[in-house]
């Protein structure tokens, strides 16, 4: 039975990856890649510091910039195509992964905040704590944060840290690109001539500036929520979530302190039994 479950999981992952590559997200990912390399090309074609150093054979910074852009694109695809933590089936997920079977249920103390695992009304699997059904992906996702239209994938327990890393790398690339664009503006005697000379570079700089502000706000908000060990969904909808609506405004049953929250998020790679954390029975990874 275990081998059958493993085969089923592998088959589902391959099918989902095929769907992610050639599904509705194909246009979004293609547009992202084209925009990234078009802006990079504009920075090299205009009289920016990148082009000046390339012309003088000082290739260290231009090569580093291109490599960083390439890393950001690779991280984008990694987060976009990665399994965010889909809950596949009761047998495969709950019994063999979370371990919240009958014997584990018996170990959970019957307190005023005891709850039972609820069954999803859409995909009919039992939802582990902190999971939510995504209407776009049509799957329940562990430690659901949000569905990101930018990458056309959910952000969940398996890919959330990679999403934050991608945002950090992307922010460095955007700020560096904005500085390079600024260095490429040339002087002109009139505004009309200046716009004619720098119009394309100005447009690229405007796009990069807007994206830089967006990514900065996203990265800051996610780091703040990670430091509290909460998710975007929990932060925005706690009054509707069964395991949080009884808690006080400032109470978070998953908060273990800022340092432990950050360590668990970035350095603990195993899935966590959130029921154990919730009921203060320990947080041993599985």
C-alpha angles and dihedrals in degrees: 000000000000092000090050090051092050091050090049092051092049092048092050092049093052091047091049093048090051089050091048093051098046101023131091091301092067093086093046093051092044091051091049093052094045092049091048096052095038091057090045090052091049090054090054096044096052126068095271128140088261092060093042092054091045091053092050091049092246094136102164099094096037091051092046090050093051091046091051090050089050091050090051091052092048091049089049091056092042092056092040096052099032123108102252091202106290116192102229107180143336095254098042098041112027101036101036102028111029096025092215094141127138094285090052092047088056090055093057109098116239100241131154090270097047112133136179126235108265125221117236112245092212109044095017097228124129108258119229114224114285092021124122137186114252112214091203098049093034092223138098111250127208116242088359115209106169144305109260115211089193092068097021093231140094121261108227144143097300101047105025095097090048089051091054090047090050091051091051094050092043091052091053090049093048095047091047090048091049090053091049091050090051090052091055099059111113128205123251133181095237136031091239092055091043092054091046091052099040102026098108093044090047091053091050091047091051091052092047091048093052092046091047092055091046094049092044092055092045093049093046094049094047093048089050093051092044090053087057093043092236133120134230090252093050092045094051100036107028091126089064099041114098097218094046108035092081091054124095122258093262097034120107115174091200097052111113097169129288098275095046091045092053092044092050092048099047103026108031107078100177122093113262127227096232091187088067092051091046094053093040091244093130132276104249110167117237 
